[in-house]
Coordinates of C-alpha atoms in Angstrom, one line a residue:
Chain P
M176 CA 97.3 82.1 99.6
S177 CA 100.1 80.7 101.7
R178 CA 101.0 84.3 102.7
D179 CA 97.5 84.6 104.1
R180 CA 97.8 81.5 106.2
F181 CA 101.3 82.5 107.4
A182 CA 99.8 85.9 108.5
R183 CA 96.8 84.3 110.2
R184 CA 99.1 82.0 112.1
W185 CA 101.1 84.9 113.4
I186 CA 98.0 86.8 114.5
I187 CA 96.6 83.8 116.4
G188 CA 100.0 82.9 117.8
S189 CA 100.6 86.3 119.2
A190 CA 97.0 86.5 120.6
L191 CA 97.7 83.2 122.4
A192 CA 101.0 84.5 123.7
F193 CA 99.1 87.5 125.1
V194 CA 96.7 85.3 127.0
C195 CA 99.4 83.0 128.3
A196 CA 101.3 86.0 129.6
A197 CA 98.2 87.2 131.4
V198 CA 97.9 83.8 133.1
L199 CA 101.6 83.1 133.9
L200 CA 103.3 86.4 134.5
P201 CA 101.5 87.2 137.8
L202 CA 103.2 84.2 139.3
A203 CA 106.6 86.0 138.9
G204 CA 107.6 88.2 141.8
P205 CA 110.0 88.8 144.7
A206 CA 107.9 86.9 147.3
P207 CA 107.0 83.3 146.6
L208 CA 103.3 82.6 146.6
D209 CA 101.6 79.5 148.0
M210 CA 99.0 78.6 145.5
G211 CA 97.1 76.6 148.1
R212 CA 96.7 79.7 150.2
V213 CA 95.7 81.8 147.2
W214 CA 93.1 79.2 146.3
A215 CA 91.7 79.4 149.8
G216 CA 91.7 83.2 149.7
E217 CA 94.1 83.5 152.6
E218 CA 96.0 86.7 153.2
P219 CA 98.5 88.0 152.2
D220 CA 99.0 85.6 149.3
W221 CA 95.6 86.3 147.8
S222 CA 96.0 90.1 147.9
I223 CA 99.6 90.0 146.5
L224 CA 98.4 88.0 143.5
V225 CA 95.1 89.7 142.7
H226 CA 95.6 93.2 143.9
L227 CA 99.3 93.7 143.1
R228 CA 100.5 91.3 140.5
V229 CA 97.4 90.7 138.3
T230 CA 96.6 94.4 138.0
R231 CA 100.2 95.2 137.3
T232 CA 100.5 92.5 134.7
L233 CA 97.3 93.7 133.0
L234 CA 98.5 97.2 133.0
G235 CA 101.8 96.0 131.4
L236 CA 99.9 93.9 128.8
F237 CA 97.6 96.7 127.7
G238 CA 100.1 99.5 128.1
G239 CA 102.6 97.6 125.9
A240 CA 99.9 96.8 123.4
A241 CA 98.8 100.4 123.2
L242 CA 102.3 101.7 122.7
A243 CA 103.2 99.2 120.0
L244 CA 99.9 99.8 118.2
A245 CA 100.4 103.6 118.4
G246 CA 103.9 103.1 117.1
S247 CA 102.9 101.1 114.1
L248 CA 100.1 103.5 113.3
F249 CA 102.4 106.6 113.4
Q250 CA 105.0 104.7 111.3
S251 CA 102.4 104.1 108.6
M252 CA 100.8 107.5 108.8
L253 CA 104.1 109.4 108.8
R254 CA 105.8 107.0 106.4
D255 CA 108.7 107.0 108.7
A256 CA 110.1 103.7 110.2
L257 CA 111.6 105.6 113.1
A258 CA 108.3 107.2 114.2
T259 CA 107.2 106.3 117.7
P260 CA 104.2 107.1 119.8
Y261 CA 106.3 110.0 121.1
T262 CA 107.2 111.5 117.7
L263 CA 104.1 113.6 117.5
G264 CA 104.6 115.4 120.9
V265 CA 101.7 114.0 122.8
S266 CA 103.7 112.1 125.3
T267 CA 106.0 115.0 126.0
G268 CA 102.9 117.1 126.5
A269 CA 101.6 114.4 129.0
S270 CA 105.0 114.3 130.7
L271 CA 105.1 118.1 131.1
G272 CA 101.6 118.0 132.6
A273 CA 102.7 115.2 135.0
V274 CA 105.9 117.0 135.9
V275 CA 104.0 120.2 136.6
S276 CA 101.7 118.3 138.9
I277 CA 104.6 116.7 140.8
A278 CA 106.4 120.0 141.2
L279 CA 103.3 121.8 142.4
G280 CA 102.5 118.9 144.8
W281 CA 99.0 118.1 143.4
H282 CA 98.2 114.8 145.1
V283 CA 94.6 114.4 144.1
V284 CA 92.7 116.3 141.4
A285 CA 89.0 115.7 140.7
G286 CA 89.2 112.3 142.4
M287 CA 92.2 111.0 140.6
P288 CA 95.9 111.1 141.3
G289 CA 97.4 114.5 140.4
I290 CA 100.0 113.0 138.0
W291 CA 97.2 111.4 135.9
A292 CA 95.2 114.6 135.8
G293 CA 98.3 116.6 134.9
A294 CA 99.2 114.2 132.1
F295 CA 95.8 114.2 130.6
I296 CA 95.6 118.0 130.6
G297 CA 99.0 118.3 129.1
A298 CA 98.3 115.7 126.4
A299 CA 94.9 117.2 125.5
A300 CA 96.4 120.7 125.2
V301 CA 99.2 119.5 123.0
M302 CA 96.8 117.5 120.8
V303 CA 94.6 120.5 120.1
L304 CA 97.6 122.7 119.5
I305 CA 99.2 120.3 117.0
V306 CA 96.1 119.7 114.9
L307 CA 95.5 123.5 114.7
A308 CA 99.1 124.1 113.8
A309 CA 99.2 121.4 111.1
A310 CA 95.9 122.4 109.5
R311 CA 96.1 124.8 106.6
Q312 CA 92.9 125.8 105.0
R313 CA 91.1 122.8 106.6
H314 CA 93.7 120.5 105.0
V315 CA 96.1 118.5 107.2
S316 CA 99.3 117.1 105.8
V317 CA 101.7 114.6 107.1
M318 CA 104.6 117.1 106.9
G319 CA 102.5 119.6 108.9
L320 CA 101.8 117.1 111.7
L321 CA 105.4 116.0 111.8
L322 CA 106.8 119.5 112.1
A323 CA 104.3 120.7 114.6
G324 CA 104.9 117.5 116.6
I325 CA 108.7 117.9 116.7
A326 CA 108.5 121.6 117.5
T327 CA 106.1 120.8 120.4
N328 CA 108.3 118.0 121.6
S329 CA 111.3 120.2 122.0
V330 CA 109.4 123.1 123.7
C331 CA 107.8 120.7 126.2
A332 CA 111.1 118.9 126.8
A333 CA 112.8 122.2 127.5
L334 CA 110.0 123.2 130.0
I335 CA 110.4 119.8 131.7
L336 CA 114.2 120.5 132.2
L337 CA 113.4 124.0 133.5
I338 CA 110.9 122.7 136.1
H339 CA 113.2 119.9 137.0
G340 CA 116.0 122.3 137.7
L341 CA 113.8 124.6 139.8
S342 CA 112.4 121.8 142.0
G343 CA 113.7 120.8 145.4
M344 CA 115.5 117.5 146.1
A345 CA 112.4 115.3 146.8
N346 CA 110.4 116.5 143.8
S347 CA 113.4 116.2 141.6
F348 CA 113.8 112.6 142.5
A349 CA 110.1 111.9 141.9
I350 CA 110.3 113.6 138.5
S351 CA 113.4 111.6 137.4
R352 CA 111.8 108.3 138.6
W353 CA 108.6 109.1 136.8
L354 CA 110.4 110.0 133.5
I355 CA 112.0 106.6 133.3
G356 CA 108.6 104.9 133.1
S357 CA 107.5 102.1 135.2
L358 CA 104.4 100.0 136.1
D359 CA 102.7 100.0 139.4
S360 CA 99.6 98.3 140.6
I361 CA 96.6 100.6 140.2
E362 CA 93.1 100.6 141.5
Q363 CA 90.7 98.3 139.6
P364 CA 88.2 100.9 138.4
A365 CA 91.1 102.9 136.9
L366 CA 92.5 99.8 135.3
L367 CA 89.2 98.8 133.8
A368 CA 88.6 102.3 132.4
Y369 CA 92.1 102.2 130.9
I370 CA 91.6 98.7 129.3
A371 CA 88.3 99.8 127.8
T372 CA 89.9 102.9 126.3
V373 CA 92.8 100.8 124.8
V374 CA 90.5 98.2 123.3
L375 CA 88.1 100.8 121.9
M376 CA 90.9 102.7 120.3
A377 CA 92.5 99.5 119.0
V378 CA 89.3 98.5 117.3
V379 CA 88.9 102.0 115.7
I380 CA 92.5 102.0 114.5
I381 CA 92.8 98.4 113.2
R382 CA 89.4 98.6 111.4
Q383 CA 91.0 101.2 109.1
A384 CA 94.1 99.1 108.4
R385 CA 93.7 99.2 104.6
Q386 CA 93.6 102.9 104.7
W387 CA 96.8 103.1 106.7
N388 CA 98.3 100.8 104.0
L389 CA 97.3 103.3 101.4
L390 CA 98.7 106.2 103.4
S391 CA 102.0 104.4 103.9
V392 CA 102.6 104.7 100.1
G393 CA 101.6 108.4 99.9
D394 CA 99.0 111.1 100.6
S395 CA 97.9 111.5 97.0
W396 CA 98.2 107.8 96.4
A397 CA 95.7 107.3 99.2
A398 CA 93.5 110.2 98.1
T399 CA 93.2 109.0 94.5
R400 CA 92.3 105.5 95.7
G401 CA 89.2 106.8 97.5
A402 CA 90.5 107.5 101.0
R403 CA 89.6 110.9 102.6
V404 CA 93.0 111.9 103.7
T405 CA 92.4 114.8 106.1
P406 CA 89.7 113.1 108.2
L407 CA 91.8 110.0 108.2
L408 CA 94.9 111.8 109.4
V409 CA 93.0 113.6 112.1
A410 CA 91.3 110.3 113.2
G411 CA 94.7 108.5 113.3
Y412 CA 96.4 111.3 115.1
T413 CA 93.6 111.6 117.7
S414 CA 93.2 107.8 118.4
G415 CA 97.0 107.2 118.5
S416 CA 97.4 110.1 120.8
I417 CA 94.6 109.0 123.1
L418 CA 96.3 105.6 123.4
T419 CA 99.7 107.2 124.1
A420 CA 98.4 109.8 126.5
A421 CA 96.4 107.3 128.6
T422 CA 99.4 105.0 128.7
V423 CA 102.0 107.7 129.5
A424 CA 99.7 109.0 132.3
L425 CA 99.6 105.7 134.0
T426 CA 103.2 104.5 133.4
G427 CA 105.4 107.4 132.4
P428 CA 107.1 107.5 129.0
I429 CA 108.3 103.9 128.5
G430 CA 110.7 103.8 125.5
F431 CA 111.4 101.3 122.8
I432 CA 108.2 99.2 122.8
G433 CA 106.6 101.4 120.1
L434 CA 109.7 101.3 118.0
V435 CA 111.0 97.8 118.4
V436 CA 107.8 95.7 118.2
P437 CA 106.4 97.1 114.9
H438 CA 109.8 97.0 113.4
V439 CA 110.3 93.3 114.2
V440 CA 106.9 92.4 113.0
R441 CA 107.3 94.4 109.8
T442 CA 110.6 92.7 108.9
R443 CA 109.7 89.2 110.1
V444 CA 106.0 88.9 109.4
S445 CA 104.3 91.5 107.1
A446 CA 104.1 95.2 106.4
D447 CA 100.4 94.9 105.7
D448 CA 98.7 96.8 108.5
R449 CA 96.0 94.2 108.7
V450 CA 98.6 91.8 110.0
L451 CA 101.2 94.2 111.4
M452 CA 98.8 96.1 113.7
P453 CA 97.1 93.1 115.5
C454 CA 100.5 91.3 115.9
S455 CA 102.2 94.5 117.2
F456 CA 99.3 95.0 119.6
F457 CA 99.6 91.5 121.2
L458 CA 103.4 91.2 121.1
G459 CA 103.9 94.7 122.5
G460 CA 101.8 93.7 125.4
V461 CA 103.7 90.5 126.0
L462 CA 107.0 92.3 125.8
L463 CA 106.2 95.1 128.3
A464 CA 104.6 92.7 130.8
S465 CA 107.5 90.4 130.5
C466 CA 110.1 93.2 131.0
D467 CA 108.1 94.2 134.1
A468 CA 108.2 90.7 135.4
I469 CA 111.9 90.5 134.8
G470 CA 112.3 93.9 136.6
R471 CA 110.4 92.5 139.6
V472 CA 112.7 89.5 140.2
I473 CA 116.1 90.4 138.7
L474 CA 117.3 92.6 141.7
A475 CA 114.6 91.5 144.2
P476 CA 113.6 92.9 146.6
A477 CA 114.5 96.1 144.6
D478 CA 112.1 96.9 141.7
V479 CA 113.8 97.8 138.4
P480 CA 111.5 100.1 136.4
A481 CA 110.1 98.3 133.3
G482 CA 111.2 101.3 131.2
A483 CA 114.8 100.6 132.0
I484 CA 114.4 96.9 131.1
T485 CA 112.7 97.6 127.8
A486 CA 115.5 100.0 126.8
L487 CA 118.2 97.6 128.0
I488 CA 116.7 94.7 125.9
G489 CA 115.3 96.8 123.0
G490 CA 118.3 98.9 122.2
P491 CA 120.9 96.1 121.6
Y492 CA 118.3 94.0 119.9
L493 CA 117.4 96.8 117.4
V494 CA 121.1 97.3 116.6
W495 CA 121.5 93.5 116.1
L496 CA 118.4 93.4 113.8
V497 CA 119.6 96.3 111.7
R498 CA 123.1 94.7 111.3
H499 CA 121.7 91.4 110.3
R500 CA 119.1 92.7 107.8
I501 CA 121.4 94.7 105.6
Chain T
M145 CA 82.3 113.9 76.7
L146 CA 84.4 112.2 79.4
L147 CA 86.2 115.2 80.8
Q148 CA 85.6 118.9 80.4
A149 CA 87.6 121.8 81.7
H150 CA 85.7 125.1 81.5
D151 CA 87.7 128.3 82.3
V152 CA 89.6 126.4 85.0
G153 CA 92.0 128.5 87.1
W154 CA 94.1 127.7 90.1
Q155 CA 95.8 130.0 92.5
L156 CA 98.2 129.0 95.3
G157 CA 98.1 131.9 97.8
E158 CA 99.0 134.9 95.8
V159 CA 100.6 133.0 93.0
R160 CA 98.4 132.2 90.0
I161 CA 99.4 128.9 88.4
L162 CA 96.6 128.3 85.9
Q163 CA 93.9 130.5 84.3
R164 CA 91.1 130.0 81.8
V165 CA 92.1 126.5 80.9
N166 CA 89.6 124.9 78.4
F167 CA 89.7 121.5 76.9
T168 CA 87.8 118.3 76.6
V169 CA 88.8 114.6 76.5
E170 CA 86.9 111.8 74.9
P171 CA 87.1 108.1 75.7
G172 CA 90.0 106.3 73.9
E173 CA 92.1 109.5 73.5
F174 CA 95.7 109.4 74.5
V175 CA 96.6 113.0 75.4
A176 CA 100.2 114.2 75.9
L177 CA 100.1 117.1 78.4
M178 CA 103.3 119.1 77.9
G179 CA 104.9 122.4 78.7
R180 CA 108.1 123.7 80.1
N181 CA 109.0 123.3 83.8
G182 CA 106.6 125.2 86.0
A183 CA 103.9 125.5 83.3
G184 CA 101.4 123.9 85.7
K185 CA 101.1 120.4 84.2
S186 CA 101.2 118.5 87.5
S187 CA 98.9 121.1 89.0
L188 CA 96.3 120.6 86.2
L189 CA 96.6 116.8 86.7
D190 CA 96.0 117.2 90.4
L191 CA 92.9 119.3 89.8
I192 CA 91.6 116.6 87.4
A193 CA 92.4 113.9 89.9
G194 CA 90.4 115.8 92.6
L195 CA 93.4 116.3 94.8
R196 CA 92.8 120.0 94.7
R197 CA 89.8 122.2 93.9
P198 CA 90.0 124.8 91.1
T199 CA 89.8 128.3 92.4
D200 CA 87.9 129.4 89.3
G201 CA 85.9 127.7 86.6
A202 CA 84.7 124.1 86.7
L203 CA 85.9 120.6 85.8
S204 CA 83.3 118.0 85.0
F205 CA 83.7 114.2 84.5
D206 CA 80.9 112.3 82.8
D207 CA 79.0 115.6 82.5
R208 CA 78.9 115.9 86.3
P209 CA 80.9 118.6 88.1
L210 CA 83.9 117.1 89.9
E211 CA 82.9 118.4 93.3
Y212 CA 79.7 116.3 93.2
W213 CA 81.7 113.1 92.9
S214 CA 82.5 111.4 96.2
A215 CA 86.1 110.4 96.8
D216 CA 85.4 106.7 96.3
D217 CA 83.1 107.2 93.3
L218 CA 85.8 109.2 91.6
A219 CA 88.5 106.6 92.5
R220 CA 86.4 104.0 90.7
S221 CA 86.6 106.1 87.5
I222 CA 89.8 108.0 87.6
S223 CA 93.2 106.7 88.4
H224 CA 96.2 108.9 89.1
L225 CA 99.9 107.9 89.1
P226 CA 101.9 110.6 91.1
Q227 CA 105.3 111.7 89.9
M228 CA 107.0 110.3 93.0
V229 CA 105.8 107.2 94.8
R230 CA 107.7 105.9 97.8
A231 CA 109.8 102.9 96.8
D232 CA 110.9 101.6 100.2
V233 CA 107.6 100.3 101.5
A234 CA 108.1 96.8 102.7
I235 CA 105.3 95.2 100.7
S236 CA 105.2 92.9 97.7
A237 CA 104.4 94.0 94.2
E238 CA 101.1 92.1 94.3
E239 CA 100.1 93.8 97.6
L240 CA 100.7 97.2 95.9
V241 CA 98.6 96.3 92.9
L242 CA 95.8 95.0 95.2
M243 CA 95.7 98.5 96.7
G244 CA 94.2 99.6 93.4
R245 CA 91.2 97.5 94.3
Y246 CA 90.5 99.6 97.4
P247 CA 87.7 101.7 95.9
H248 CA 86.0 98.6 94.6
A249 CA 86.1 96.6 97.8
M250 CA 86.2 98.8 100.9
G251 CA 85.8 95.9 103.4
W252 CA 88.5 94.2 105.4
S253 CA 89.9 92.0 102.7
E254 CA 90.0 91.7 98.9
S255 CA 87.6 89.2 97.2
D256 CA 88.6 86.6 94.6
D257 CA 87.3 89.1 91.9
D258 CA 89.8 91.7 93.2
R259 CA 92.7 89.2 93.1
Q260 CA 91.6 88.2 89.5
A261 CA 91.6 91.9 88.4
A262 CA 95.0 92.5 90.0
R263 CA 96.4 89.4 88.3
L264 CA 95.0 90.5 84.9
A265 CA 96.4 94.0 85.3
M266 CA 99.8 92.6 86.2
T267 CA 99.8 90.3 83.2
R268 CA 98.9 93.2 80.9
C269 CA 101.8 95.2 82.3
G270 CA 104.3 92.3 82.1
C271 CA 105.0 92.3 85.8
F272 CA 103.2 89.1 87.0
E273 CA 106.4 87.2 87.4
F274 CA 107.7 89.5 90.1
R275 CA 104.4 89.6 92.1
D276 CA 106.0 88.2 95.2
R277 CA 109.1 90.4 95.2
R278 CA 109.4 93.3 97.6
L279 CA 108.8 96.7 96.0
S280 CA 112.2 97.9 97.3
S281 CA 114.0 95.1 95.4
L282 CA 112.6 96.1 92.0
S283 CA 114.5 98.2 89.4
G284 CA 113.0 101.5 88.3
G285 CA 111.4 100.0 85.2
E286 CA 110.0 97.0 87.0
R287 CA 108.6 99.3 89.7
Q288 CA 107.0 101.6 87.2
R289 CA 105.2 98.6 85.6
V290 CA 103.9 97.5 89.0
L291 CA 102.6 101.0 89.7
L292 CA 100.9 101.1 86.3
A293 CA 99.4 97.7 87.0
A294 CA 98.1 99.1 90.3
C295 CA 96.4 101.9 88.3
L296 CA 94.9 99.5 85.8
A297 CA 93.6 97.2 88.6
Q298 CA 91.5 100.2 89.6
E299 CA 89.7 99.7 86.2
P300 CA 89.5 103.5 85.5
R301 CA 87.9 105.2 82.6
L302 CA 90.5 108.0 82.8
L303 CA 94.2 107.4 83.5
L304 CA 96.3 110.3 84.7
L305 CA 100.0 109.8 84.6
D306 CA 102.5 112.3 85.9
E307 CA 105.8 111.7 84.0
P308 CA 105.4 108.0 83.8
A309 CA 108.5 107.4 81.8
T310 CA 110.9 110.1 83.1
F311 CA 113.3 107.8 85.0
L312 CA 113.1 104.8 82.6
D313 CA 115.6 103.7 80.0
I314 CA 114.7 104.0 76.3
D315 CA 113.3 100.5 76.0
Q316 CA 111.2 100.8 79.2
Q317 CA 109.9 104.1 78.0
L318 CA 108.8 102.6 74.7
Q319 CA 107.2 99.7 76.6
C320 CA 105.4 102.0 79.0
F321 CA 104.0 104.2 76.2
T322 CA 103.0 101.1 74.2
M323 CA 101.0 99.8 77.2
L324 CA 99.3 103.2 77.5
R325 CA 98.4 103.2 73.8
E326 CA 96.9 99.7 74.3
E327 CA 94.8 101.0 77.2
A328 CA 93.6 103.9 75.1
A329 CA 92.7 101.4 72.3
R330 CA 90.5 99.6 74.9
G331 CA 88.6 102.9 75.3
V332 CA 90.3 104.2 78.4
A333 CA 91.2 107.9 78.1
C334 CA 94.8 108.6 79.1
I335 CA 96.5 111.9 79.9
A336 CA 100.2 111.6 80.4
V337 CA 102.6 114.4 81.4
T338 CA 105.8 114.1 79.4
H339 CA 108.8 116.1 78.4
D340 CA 109.7 113.8 75.6
L341 CA 108.3 115.3 72.4
N342 CA 109.1 112.3 70.2
L343 CA 107.5 109.9 72.6
A344 CA 104.4 112.1 72.5
L345 CA 104.4 112.4 68.7
T346 CA 104.9 108.6 68.3
F347 CA 102.4 107.2 70.7
C348 CA 99.8 109.9 71.6
S349 CA 96.8 111.0 69.6
R350 CA 96.8 114.6 70.8
L351 CA 99.1 117.2 72.2
V352 CA 98.0 119.7 74.8
V353 CA 100.7 122.3 75.5
L354 CA 100.5 124.6 78.6
A355 CA 102.3 128.0 78.4
G356 CA 101.5 131.4 79.9
K357 CA 99.3 129.7 82.6
T358 CA 96.9 128.3 80.0
V359 CA 96.4 126.0 77.1
A360 CA 98.6 127.5 74.4
A361 CA 98.2 124.7 71.8
D362 CA 95.8 121.8 71.5
I363 CA 96.3 119.9 68.3
P364 CA 96.0 116.3 67.0
V365 CA 99.3 114.6 66.4
T366 CA 98.4 114.1 62.7
T367 CA 98.7 117.9 62.1
A368 CA 101.6 118.5 64.3
A369 CA 104.1 118.3 61.5
E370 CA 102.3 120.9 59.3
D371 CA 101.6 123.6 61.8
T372 CA 104.8 123.9 63.9
T373 CA 104.0 127.1 65.9
W374 CA 103.6 124.9 69.0
L375 CA 107.3 124.0 68.9
S376 CA 108.4 127.5 69.8
L377 CA 106.6 127.1 73.1
F378 CA 109.3 124.8 74.2
S379 CA 112.5 126.2 72.7
P380 CA 113.5 128.2 69.6
R381 CA 116.0 125.5 68.7
L382 CA 113.6 122.8 67.6
V383 CA 112.6 121.7 64.1
V384 CA 110.1 119.1 62.9
S385 CA 111.2 116.7 60.2
R386 CA 109.8 113.3 59.1
T387 CA 111.2 109.9 59.6
P388 CA 111.6 107.6 56.5
S389 CA 108.3 106.1 57.4
G390 CA 106.6 109.5 57.3
H391 CA 106.2 110.1 61.0
P392 CA 106.8 113.6 62.4
W393 CA 110.1 113.8 64.4
V394 CA 111.5 116.6 66.5
S395 CA 115.2 117.3 66.2
Y396 CA 117.5 119.9 67.8
A397 CA 119.3 122.6 66.0

């Protein structure tokens, strides 16, 4: 029973941290804000806070949450503690699409920025390709998904290098910058659509937490305990990929969140996905939004990409954690 | 009749693994499913567990064809212990046993009844005292007891075990088979794949031997010492004698 209370405290605590981050982090930035002017709705303070910092913080919170949740989902599904949202190839597919759109100079496609459109198309193509490749006689296995994902990853990565090499100076810089991953303020309708997608997928994924627990022990273990493995794997793959693809489209491939956060929660809190997934969701959001806030002020007025900060903090921390656990 | 196999066959691509397999299992029977490597024992167990569909013939459980059972209905009646289960999952023994309750309580969390059933199963398997330990910290024998408890927590009427004692020391093997015999005495039918002929002769009620892709011998243990033709299905170098207490015993020549 005390284990349940411990777990509940962590879920509530991390949810509170998420809310606090949403309130406090917009205050951090290169230019000081006068709260009196913001309150009175005076420019430019009001616009800086609401249009730039709040949207950017929310993107960081939900982006980090999406990546950490997708990471924990893929780790359970693939029974591999080193799986990340990027293991199954969707993000490289999205990156390839984005890089193509940068190289071809698509600025606006169907009313949205060309990079997003490219990323969505790339991700969707890869998703369909991988499920078809992994399915054998209408039966999908973990091994099949993993192999198809890794193969797709390397093909897409090679194509990205190729396009990168063939592009001119300006495009090449834009591609490198995009591939590091960073947060930018985006239009409110796009942000709302993104948040709705993340919340919906999170509900779909976390509701099936007990089935992810079963899968983390084994395919046939899950099947003989009443889980329907093939539909479950396809649902997990699709929802995890939608989370990843939407996030990568808006922010570029931000590393380490999807690996570090679930790993810390698993060793420190619980490996039960009913606890692990909600905690990873909230703490992943807090971590990415905080890294972005640090990146805004650390070399101000220069803006250090959040992807660089997460890697700089996440990498050494992971090594430290591994050394102190064993 | 709890389980019936009628002319069951299974083919993987072009390779035929099983053909014309016929047998029945009644409640309370403890069947040793044996045969040489590659005889199709695990495949047959997977077919019975519903993990694969037979390519020919039909399996029925409770006089109802297996394909008419939904996955969760079947999981409430049949429990399957795979040969290999991942040992490095970062969960406690009790959490693993509670997974066996999944088909009984598909909601978000387990009820008090589920916890009670899990506790009972752990007590019966002698693993209640390490309920809070992580699975990765248990020895092979302790882990096998936890896995068995997870199967019992499912409250099955048919237990399928794929080499439950293979990696255990002698004492743990005896304890494992004693537990299974007790389950059979409670009316649960058990089918255990094993390579150990003497374990099978000592604890099981019936021997089913697979050879030549089908059931080559199906005899009660009580007659296994008289008619020894089944022994040659394993090796020409085996003989049956009797222990001082009169029990059949296989020795090597």
